[in-house]
PDB file of C-alpha atoms in Angstrom:
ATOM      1  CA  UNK O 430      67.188 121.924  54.596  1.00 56.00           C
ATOM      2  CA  UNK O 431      68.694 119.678  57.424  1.00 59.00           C
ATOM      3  CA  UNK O 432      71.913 117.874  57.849  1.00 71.00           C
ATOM      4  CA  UNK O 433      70.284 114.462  57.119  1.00 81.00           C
ATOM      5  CA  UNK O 434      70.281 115.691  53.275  1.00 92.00           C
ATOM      6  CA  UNK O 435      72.851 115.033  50.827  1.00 95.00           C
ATOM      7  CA  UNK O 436      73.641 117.764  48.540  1.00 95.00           C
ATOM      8  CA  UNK O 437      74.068 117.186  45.097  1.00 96.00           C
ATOM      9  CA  UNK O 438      74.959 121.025  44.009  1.00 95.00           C
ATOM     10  CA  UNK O 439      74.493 124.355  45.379  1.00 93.00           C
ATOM     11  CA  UNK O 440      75.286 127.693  44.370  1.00 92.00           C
ATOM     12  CA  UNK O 441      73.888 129.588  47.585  1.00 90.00           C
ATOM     13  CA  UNK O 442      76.747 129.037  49.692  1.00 86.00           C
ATOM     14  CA  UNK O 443      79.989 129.772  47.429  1.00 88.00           C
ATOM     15  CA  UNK O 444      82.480 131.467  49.799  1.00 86.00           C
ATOM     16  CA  UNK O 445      85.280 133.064  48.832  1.00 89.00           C
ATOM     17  CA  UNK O 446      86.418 133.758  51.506  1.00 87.00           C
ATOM     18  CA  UNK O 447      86.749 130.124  52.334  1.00 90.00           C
ATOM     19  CA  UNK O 448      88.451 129.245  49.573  1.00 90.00           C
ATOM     20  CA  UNK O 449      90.747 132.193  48.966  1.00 89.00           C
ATOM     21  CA  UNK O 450      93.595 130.187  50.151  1.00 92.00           C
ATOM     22  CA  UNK O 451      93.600 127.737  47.297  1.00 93.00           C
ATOM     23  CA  UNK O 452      92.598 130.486  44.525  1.00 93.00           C
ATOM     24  CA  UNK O 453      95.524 133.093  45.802  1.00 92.00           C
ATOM     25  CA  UNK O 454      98.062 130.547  45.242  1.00 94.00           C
ATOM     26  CA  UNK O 455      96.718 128.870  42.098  1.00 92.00           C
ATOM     27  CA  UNK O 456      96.320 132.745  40.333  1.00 94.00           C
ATOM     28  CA  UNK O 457      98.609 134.371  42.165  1.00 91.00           C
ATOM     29  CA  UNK O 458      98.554 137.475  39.431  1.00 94.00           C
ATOM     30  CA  UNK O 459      94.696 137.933  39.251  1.00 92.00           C
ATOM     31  CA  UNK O 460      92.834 140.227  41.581  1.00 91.00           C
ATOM     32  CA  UNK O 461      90.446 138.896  44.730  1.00 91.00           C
ATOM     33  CA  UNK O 462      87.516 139.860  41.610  1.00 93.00           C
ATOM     34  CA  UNK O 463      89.140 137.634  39.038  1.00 93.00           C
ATOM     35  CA  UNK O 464      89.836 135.134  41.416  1.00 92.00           C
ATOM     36  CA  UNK O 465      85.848 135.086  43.015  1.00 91.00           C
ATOM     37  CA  UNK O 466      84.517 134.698  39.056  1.00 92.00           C
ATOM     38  CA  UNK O 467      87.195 131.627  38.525  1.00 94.00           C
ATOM     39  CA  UNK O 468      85.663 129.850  41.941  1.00 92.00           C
ATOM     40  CA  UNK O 469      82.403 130.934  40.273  1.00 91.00           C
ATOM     41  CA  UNK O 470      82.632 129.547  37.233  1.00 92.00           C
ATOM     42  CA  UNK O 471      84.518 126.278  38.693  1.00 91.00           C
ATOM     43  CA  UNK O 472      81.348 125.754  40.746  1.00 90.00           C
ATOM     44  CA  UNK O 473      79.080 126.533  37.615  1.00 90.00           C
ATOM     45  CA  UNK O 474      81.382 123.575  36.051  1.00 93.00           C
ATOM     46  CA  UNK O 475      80.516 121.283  38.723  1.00 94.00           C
ATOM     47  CA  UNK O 476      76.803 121.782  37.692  1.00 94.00           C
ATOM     48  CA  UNK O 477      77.596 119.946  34.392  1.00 95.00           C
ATOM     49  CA  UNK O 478      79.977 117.210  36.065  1.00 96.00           C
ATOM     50  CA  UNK O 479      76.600 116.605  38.070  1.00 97.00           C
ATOM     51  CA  UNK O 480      74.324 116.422  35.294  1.00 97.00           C
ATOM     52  CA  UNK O 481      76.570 114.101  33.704  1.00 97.00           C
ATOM     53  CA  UNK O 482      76.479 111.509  37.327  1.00 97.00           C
ATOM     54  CA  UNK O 483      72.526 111.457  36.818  1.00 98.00           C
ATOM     55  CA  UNK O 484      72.734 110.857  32.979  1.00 98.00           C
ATOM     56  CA  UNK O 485      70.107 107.862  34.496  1.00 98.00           C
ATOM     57  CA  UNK O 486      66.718 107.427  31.748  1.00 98.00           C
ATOM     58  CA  UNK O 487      64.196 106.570  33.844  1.00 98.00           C
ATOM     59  CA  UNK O 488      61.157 104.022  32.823  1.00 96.00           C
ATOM     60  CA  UNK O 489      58.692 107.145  33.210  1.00 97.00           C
ATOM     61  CA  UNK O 490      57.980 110.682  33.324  1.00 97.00           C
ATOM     62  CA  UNK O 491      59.135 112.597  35.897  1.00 98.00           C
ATOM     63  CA  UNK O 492      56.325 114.730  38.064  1.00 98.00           C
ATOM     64  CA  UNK O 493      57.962 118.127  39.676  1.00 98.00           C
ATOM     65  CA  UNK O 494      55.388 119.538  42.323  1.00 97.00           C
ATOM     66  CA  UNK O 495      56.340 123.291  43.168  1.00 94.00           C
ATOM     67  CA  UNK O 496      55.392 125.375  45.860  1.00 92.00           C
ATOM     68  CA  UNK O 497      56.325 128.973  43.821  1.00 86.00           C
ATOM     69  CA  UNK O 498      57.048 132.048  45.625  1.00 83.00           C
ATOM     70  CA  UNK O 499      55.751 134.903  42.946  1.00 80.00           C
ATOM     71  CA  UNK O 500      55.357 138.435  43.404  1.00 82.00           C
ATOM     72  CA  UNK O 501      51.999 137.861  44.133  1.00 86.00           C
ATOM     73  CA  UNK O 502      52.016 135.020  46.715  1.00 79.00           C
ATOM     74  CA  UNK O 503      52.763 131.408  46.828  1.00 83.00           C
ATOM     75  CA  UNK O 504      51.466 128.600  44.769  1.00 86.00           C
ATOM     76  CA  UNK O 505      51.066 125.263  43.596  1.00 88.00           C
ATOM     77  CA  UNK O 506      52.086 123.721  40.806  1.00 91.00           C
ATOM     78  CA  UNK O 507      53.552 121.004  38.425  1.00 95.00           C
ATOM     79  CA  UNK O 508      55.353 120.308  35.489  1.00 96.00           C
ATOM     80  CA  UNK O 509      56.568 116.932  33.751  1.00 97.00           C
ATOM     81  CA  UNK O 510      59.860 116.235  32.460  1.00 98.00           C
ATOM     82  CA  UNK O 511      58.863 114.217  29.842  1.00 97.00           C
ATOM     83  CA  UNK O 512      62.245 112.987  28.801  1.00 98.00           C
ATOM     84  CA  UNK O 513      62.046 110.998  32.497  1.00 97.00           C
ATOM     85  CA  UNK O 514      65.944 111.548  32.381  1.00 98.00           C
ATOM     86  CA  UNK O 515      67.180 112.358  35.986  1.00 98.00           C
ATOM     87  CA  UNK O 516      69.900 114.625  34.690  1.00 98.00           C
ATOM     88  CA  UNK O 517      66.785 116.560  33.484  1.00 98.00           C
ATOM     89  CA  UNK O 518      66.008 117.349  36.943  1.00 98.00           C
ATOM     90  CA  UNK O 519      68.852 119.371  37.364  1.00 97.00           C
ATOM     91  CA  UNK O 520      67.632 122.950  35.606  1.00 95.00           C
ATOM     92  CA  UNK O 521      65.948 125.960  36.617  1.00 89.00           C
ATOM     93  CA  UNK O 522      66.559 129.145  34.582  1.00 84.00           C
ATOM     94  CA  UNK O 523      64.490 131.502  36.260  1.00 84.00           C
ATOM     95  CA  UNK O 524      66.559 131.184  39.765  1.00 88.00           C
ATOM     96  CA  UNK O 525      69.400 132.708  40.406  1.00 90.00           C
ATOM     97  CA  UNK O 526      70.366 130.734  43.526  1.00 93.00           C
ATOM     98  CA  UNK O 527      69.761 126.400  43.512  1.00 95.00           C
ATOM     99  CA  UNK O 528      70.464 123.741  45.846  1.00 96.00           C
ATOM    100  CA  UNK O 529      69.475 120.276  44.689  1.00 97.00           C
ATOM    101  CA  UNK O 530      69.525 117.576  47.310  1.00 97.00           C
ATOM    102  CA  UNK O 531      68.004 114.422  48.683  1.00 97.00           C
ATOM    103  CA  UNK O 532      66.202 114.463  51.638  1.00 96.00           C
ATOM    104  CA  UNK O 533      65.856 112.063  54.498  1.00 93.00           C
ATOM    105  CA  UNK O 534      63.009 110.421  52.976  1.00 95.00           C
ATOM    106  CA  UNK O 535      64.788 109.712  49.707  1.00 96.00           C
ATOM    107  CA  UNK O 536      62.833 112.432  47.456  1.00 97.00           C
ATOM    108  CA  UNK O 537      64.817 114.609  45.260  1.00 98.00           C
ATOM    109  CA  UNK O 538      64.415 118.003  46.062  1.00 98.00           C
ATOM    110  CA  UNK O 539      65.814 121.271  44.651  1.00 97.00           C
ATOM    111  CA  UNK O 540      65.175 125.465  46.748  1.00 96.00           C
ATOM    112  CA  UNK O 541      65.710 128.186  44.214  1.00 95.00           C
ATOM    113  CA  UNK O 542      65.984 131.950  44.798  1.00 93.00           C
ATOM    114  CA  UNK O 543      64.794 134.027  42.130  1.00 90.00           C
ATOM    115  CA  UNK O 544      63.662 137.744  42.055  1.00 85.00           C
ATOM    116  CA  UNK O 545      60.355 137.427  43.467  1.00 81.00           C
ATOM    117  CA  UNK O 546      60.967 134.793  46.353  1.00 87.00           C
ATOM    118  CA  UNK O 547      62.116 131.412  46.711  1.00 93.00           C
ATOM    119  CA  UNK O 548      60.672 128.362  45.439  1.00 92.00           C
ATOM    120  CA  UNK O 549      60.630 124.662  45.955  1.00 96.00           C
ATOM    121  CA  UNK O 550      60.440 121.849  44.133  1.00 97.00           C
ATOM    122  CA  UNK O 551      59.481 117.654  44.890  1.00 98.00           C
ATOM    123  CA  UNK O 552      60.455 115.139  41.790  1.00 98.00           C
ATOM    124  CA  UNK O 553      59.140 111.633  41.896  1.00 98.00           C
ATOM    125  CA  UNK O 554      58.884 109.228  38.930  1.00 98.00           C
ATOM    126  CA  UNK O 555      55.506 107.712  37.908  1.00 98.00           C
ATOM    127  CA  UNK O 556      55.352 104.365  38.940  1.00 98.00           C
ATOM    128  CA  UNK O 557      55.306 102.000  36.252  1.00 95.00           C
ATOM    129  CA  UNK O 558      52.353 100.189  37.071  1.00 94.00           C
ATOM    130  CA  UNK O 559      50.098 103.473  37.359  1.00 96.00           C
ATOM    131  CA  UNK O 560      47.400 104.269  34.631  1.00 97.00           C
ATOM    132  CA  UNK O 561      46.882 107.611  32.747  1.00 97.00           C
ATOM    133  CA  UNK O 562      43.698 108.384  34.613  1.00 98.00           C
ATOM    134  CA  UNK O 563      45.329 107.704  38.265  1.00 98.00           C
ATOM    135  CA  UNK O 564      48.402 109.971  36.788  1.00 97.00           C
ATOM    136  CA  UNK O 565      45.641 112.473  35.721  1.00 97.00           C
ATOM    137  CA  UNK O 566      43.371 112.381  38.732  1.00 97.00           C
ATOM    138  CA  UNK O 567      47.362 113.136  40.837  1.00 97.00           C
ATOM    139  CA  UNK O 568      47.353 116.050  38.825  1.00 96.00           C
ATOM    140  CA  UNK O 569      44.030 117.355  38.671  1.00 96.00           C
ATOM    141  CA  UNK O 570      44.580 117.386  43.158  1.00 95.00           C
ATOM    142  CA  UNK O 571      47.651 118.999  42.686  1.00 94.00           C
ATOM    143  CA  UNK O 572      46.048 121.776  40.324  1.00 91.00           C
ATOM    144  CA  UNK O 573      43.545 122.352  43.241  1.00 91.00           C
ATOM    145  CA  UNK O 574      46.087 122.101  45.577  1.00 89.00           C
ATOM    146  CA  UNK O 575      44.081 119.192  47.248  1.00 93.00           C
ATOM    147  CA  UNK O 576      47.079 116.534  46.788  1.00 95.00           C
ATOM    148  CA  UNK O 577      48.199 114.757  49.599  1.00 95.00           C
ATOM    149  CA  UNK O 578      51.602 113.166  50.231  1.00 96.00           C
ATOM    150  CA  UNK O 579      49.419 109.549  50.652  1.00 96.00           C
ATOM    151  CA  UNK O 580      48.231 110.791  46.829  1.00 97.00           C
ATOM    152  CA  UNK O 581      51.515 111.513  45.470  1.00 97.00           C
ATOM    153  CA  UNK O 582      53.342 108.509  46.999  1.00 97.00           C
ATOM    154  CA  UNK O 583      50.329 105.955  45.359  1.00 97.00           C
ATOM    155  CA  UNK O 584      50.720 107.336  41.513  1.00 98.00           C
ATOM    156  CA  UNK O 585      54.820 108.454  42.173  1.00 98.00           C
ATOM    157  CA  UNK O 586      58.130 107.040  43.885  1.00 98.00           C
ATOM    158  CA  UNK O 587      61.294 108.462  45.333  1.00 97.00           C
ATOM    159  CA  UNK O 588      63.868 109.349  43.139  1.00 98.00           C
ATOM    160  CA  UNK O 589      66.647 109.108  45.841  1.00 97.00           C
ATOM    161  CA  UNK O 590      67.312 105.158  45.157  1.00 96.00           C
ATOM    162  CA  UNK O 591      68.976 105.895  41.845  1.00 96.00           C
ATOM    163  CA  UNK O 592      70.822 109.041  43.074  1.00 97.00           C
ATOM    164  CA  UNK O 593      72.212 107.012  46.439  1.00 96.00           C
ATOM    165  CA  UNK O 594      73.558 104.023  43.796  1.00 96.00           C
ATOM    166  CA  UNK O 595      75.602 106.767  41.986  1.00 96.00           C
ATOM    167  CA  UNK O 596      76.950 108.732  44.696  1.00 95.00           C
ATOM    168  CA  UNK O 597      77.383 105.701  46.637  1.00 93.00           C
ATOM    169  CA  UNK O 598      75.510 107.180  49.973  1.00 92.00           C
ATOM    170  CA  UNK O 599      72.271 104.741  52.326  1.00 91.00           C
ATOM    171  CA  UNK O 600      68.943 105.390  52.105  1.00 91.00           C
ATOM    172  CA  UNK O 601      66.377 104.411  54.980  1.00 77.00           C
ATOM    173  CA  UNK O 602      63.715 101.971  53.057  1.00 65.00           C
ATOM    174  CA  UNK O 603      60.304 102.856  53.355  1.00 53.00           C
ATOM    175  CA  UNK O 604      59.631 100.083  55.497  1.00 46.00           C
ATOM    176  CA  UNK O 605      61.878 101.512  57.998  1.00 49.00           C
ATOM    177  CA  UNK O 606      60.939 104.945  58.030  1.00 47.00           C
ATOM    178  CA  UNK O 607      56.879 103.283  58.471  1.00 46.00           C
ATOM    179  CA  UNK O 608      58.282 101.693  61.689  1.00 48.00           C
ATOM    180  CA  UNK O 609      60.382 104.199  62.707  1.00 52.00           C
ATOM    181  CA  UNK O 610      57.448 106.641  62.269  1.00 49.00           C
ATOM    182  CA  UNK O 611      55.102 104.146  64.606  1.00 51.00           C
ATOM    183  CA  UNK O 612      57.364 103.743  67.249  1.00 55.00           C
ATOM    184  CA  UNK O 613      58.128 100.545  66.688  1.00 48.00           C
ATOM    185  CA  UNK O 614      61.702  99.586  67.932  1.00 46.00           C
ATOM    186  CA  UNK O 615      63.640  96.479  67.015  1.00 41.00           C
TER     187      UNK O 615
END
């Protein structure tokens, strides 16, 4: 992750320590345990406050291409939320560490700790002008981990646009970033 990215939640860097200030004088009577599972759970909270922000339905599916970290190696994959709410997005019950953010290219992103390793995940809607056999030919690449991002971007689109109206934060347009990626200065 880089400091272009906004950060929608995260759990992996929760500091006490940082914040012992404010929970000291709030609970004064609790110990520095009770007081760490209070900041805990108030982050946990802010997980649902979030969900509720991107409470967005979306015209289409949404496509989440993994790269998983298992036990025994990395690989591909995909799933579809098929209820193509953004909110949706916002889940992973096998990690025990998540931070879901936009990138500098507008995708929606989410890194997850677990047991085994870390993962990552992409999420892009289908666009709505796409048919089923260009939606399963995307995923048939991505199964044979043969998908490129030229393949994904022609069936899918960024899911940043909605987030950045919510939150109230620019995104670069794709024409821009084309330019800027050509060396082509105004």
């Amino acid at each position: 992750m880089t400091k272009d990215n906004f950060v929608i939640w995260s759990n992996m860097d929760v500091d006490y320590d940082s914040q012992r200030e404010f929970y000291e004088s709030e609970y004064p009577d609790l110990s520095d345990d009770e007081r760490e599972q209070i900041m805990l759970q108030d982050n946990d909270d802010l997980l649902l406050d979030e969900r509720a922000n991107l409470n967005i339905q979306l015209p289409q599916k949404i496509l989440v291409i993994a790269d998983l970290g298992l036990w025994f190696g990395r690989r591909m994959g995909y799933k579809e939320i098929s209820s193509g709410k953004l909110c949706d997005c916002l889940y992973d019950e096998h990690a025990d560490y998540c931070t879901w953010y936009v990138d500098r290219l507008g995708d929606l992103r989410c890194d997850a700790i677990h047991h085994d390793g870390q993962n990552h995940y992409l999420y892009r809607v289908y666009k709505d002008n796409v048919s089923e056999v260009q939606i399963e030919r995307l995923k048939e690449r991505l199964y044979f981990g043969e998908a490129t991002r030229a393949d994904i971007t022609r069936v899918t689109r960024r899911l940043g646009d909605e987030i950045a109206k919510v939150y109230g934060f620019s995104l670069r347009t794709q024409h821009t970033m084309q330019r800027q990626a050509a060396g082509i200065e105004r």
